Amino acid sequence: MLSVLRKIVQEVSAAPDLESVLDLIVRRIQRAMRTQVCSIFLFDPVHQRYVLRATQGLNQEAVGKVSLSMTEGIVGQVGKRAEPINLEDASRHPAFHYLQATGEERFHAFLGVPIIHHRSVLGVLVVQQMEHRRFDESEEAFMVTLSAQLAGIIAHAEATGSVNMEPVASPDKTGTEKVPPVVVHDKRFNGVAAAPGVAIGEVVIATVTAELETVPDKPARGVERELEDFQAALESVRDDLSTLGKSLAQRLRPEEQALFDVYLRMLDDTALRGEIEKRIHQGQWAQGALRDVILAQVQQFSRMEDAYLRERATDVRDLGRRILSYLQESAGPVQMECPDNAILIADELSPAMLGMVPEEKLAGLIAVSGSGNSHAAIMARSIGIPTVMGVVDLPFTRLEGRKVIVDGYSGRVYVNPSDQLLEAFERVIRDEQAVAAGLEGLKDLPAETTDGYRMPLWVNTGLVADVTRSLDRGAEGIGLYRTEIPFMIRDFFPSEQEQLQSYRNQLEAFAPRPVTMRTLDIGGDKALPYFPIEEDNPFLGWRGIRVTLDHPEIFLVQVRAMLRASEGLNNLRIMLPMVTSLHEVEEALRQIDRAVEELQDEGYQVSRPPVGVMVEVPAAVYQVRRFARLVDFISVGSNDLTQYILAVDRNNPRVAGLYAAYHPAVLRALQYIARETRREGKPVSICGEMAADPGGALLLMAMGYEVLSMNANNLPRVKSAIRGVSLVRAQSLLSRVLRMADAEEIHQYLRETLKGLGLGQLTRPHLPNQQ
């Protein structure tokens, strides 16, 4: 059964649309289980009914016409209970509801299993037989397993169809007559909140050069022109392959030389070329037609059982990329049509893509893959662009020119928004703009409580643009400079001189204010293209200080660059990431001392700057006093610490909802760190999302954190919150919160408290929660 299951999933994955997906499922399952009937009922959220969408064995005329309410029939019971129902004779079940149009009166045995995706019941998968019998345990297990495997595929295909506004069957009260279809509005896709804020705009798709999957749907610019471009691209690839084959003729064996002949025969394949030209005649542009046909061929070859034939999928894909590169070249340089309030979408966003849209027109960003810690996400937060990453079910290539809403607070994207939803989110945007305007006057005022307690507010930086923005908002120092960013934007390790210049720019701009530079923090979800780290579990792997201690040649060069950059300024602080043991800290300190001595011997006027460690993992929490005795300061990386305590990857859309900054366990760990560090007489600071939230900032201040570091865009809100409360009131708030046992209860209490203090405008806006 396992091989059958794999084959069904593989075939269904390659189906082009929802109708094909459902048809394939019912046919393959009916054959695999040797039943007379297999059917799929999908839940229609508009009419709150389970609609028969595909069947093998019941009357085909009933498809799209018959339906059941959420509590009607055995299908409704399966959906309501979200568990299988296995019956010897369905007609005797009290919930049985006879659907005359289906012709199901001949069948007795019934097995229905729910199709569940991300806790939501998408529909019900049903098999039926004429004889009176219960399906055995292995058959039921097979159906449950298959349903779980197919749920994501169905969800993606259903989402694609609704985005395209394909008709959805809508039954009348009797459930037997088809009524006009409805347009699917407010289609919601969930991802990971990468940069806060709300944006409404028109989609612009970022196409990657010669990457078939990123080619968007577009109409032909003229059938004859598209055909000419396609033919020219074929000829160019043919010439390239012929030339390449001849140039390598003396170095290749005959069987290797034959590979070029295979490619040339593929180019001459009339079926392949004819299918692409057919799609062009149907109105698709050449690049889109090529994409559809090549990817369909790739999937077809990939499903073949013969190993040699499966490998041909790679050849077909390579050939498609070669043709695509010439089609893109003939289309000229990328001239993206950029409307006002453009929403840039890509499979995976890169910093270079952000430059495709003029800054004054870029309203929001969406990525199908990627994480909240990617370079593009960091840049988006820096420039204040609402961003959602990891929207895995989004059929992005079909959204060119569509209106969407980007909810960077909740990590949601809405396609085809209704007038009501647009109005609600437009109100959120207006309120945000009004609050931002009201906070502009705080730049030169201190973050001081009403009873005179002063709280230094620093910023997290990584880009050159961060400096000006941070100083404009009144930053008093840098609590985290991400040194990996200069490494990420190059094709090789930057030299000592190149690093020196980057670091000097930050230090000079903030002098005499302190600048805390974190040593290279790669691994996890931060990879360098020229230094790949492939691991099954990267967050528990080779990252942070572990990498740099294993490569002292990288660590020493970086520290030397930092020290030289600080010469004459003396505002440098060095911070060590991801420490878990005293040995790591001791070794890093020895390396730093070595760099200082080397530079002094070379004539540089440098001395060892303050050195601190980041507390980011539970192991460091319970050694914090020992660390404090070795170093000059302690800084908490609250984002990583939270996800390690909760065992939640906040960049994984499936579990991101479990990431809770105000989880009681997290709050107690933060309080413990502050208390234990202060017992050693060392300063303690924190950088992360919690410090950037007004309510969280008050709790951290009450815990005894002496510096809060955050994104520059959040600094005015945090300053306003601190200026609007007394330290005594913040401590009372902390005392109450620590007695609470639920993260959502704590979050809600903070919101209500801020509103009671007249600071409600600083909290996260109330957002529409469309299902």
PDB file of C-alpha atoms in Angstrom, residues 118 188-192 388-393 410-413 653:
ATOM      1  CA  HIS A 118      -3.799  23.234   9.410  1.00  0.00           C
ATOM      2  CA  ARG A 188      -6.748  34.463   3.094  1.00  0.00           C
ATOM      3  CA  PHE A 189      -3.284  32.924   3.030  1.00  0.00           C
ATOM      4  CA  ASN A 190      -1.214  32.487   6.186  1.00  0.00           C
ATOM      5  CA  GLY A 191       2.521  33.017   6.462  1.00  0.00           C
ATOM      6  CA  VAL A 192       5.052  34.437   8.905  1.00  0.00           C
ATOM      7  CA  VAL A 388       4.872  38.484   5.080  1.00  0.00           C
ATOM      8  CA  MET A 389       7.146  35.505   4.404  1.00  0.00           C
ATOM      9  CA  GLY A 390       6.561  31.772   4.090  1.00  0.00           C
ATOM     10  CA  VAL A 391       3.129  31.995   2.401  1.00  0.00           C
ATOM     11  CA  VAL A 392       3.580  28.455   1.119  1.00  0.00           C
ATOM     12  CA  ASP A 393       0.109  27.957  -0.410  1.00  0.00           C
ATOM     13  CA  SER A 410      -0.494  38.701  11.726  1.00  0.00           C
ATOM     14  CA  GLY A 411       1.421  37.271   8.770  1.00  0.00           C
ATOM     15  CA  ARG A 412      -1.643  37.169   6.524  1.00  0.00           C
ATOM     16  CA  VAL A 413      -2.276  37.980   2.879  1.00  0.00           C
ATOM     17  CA  PRO A 653       4.269  28.859   9.104  1.00  0.00           C
TER      18      PRO A 653
END
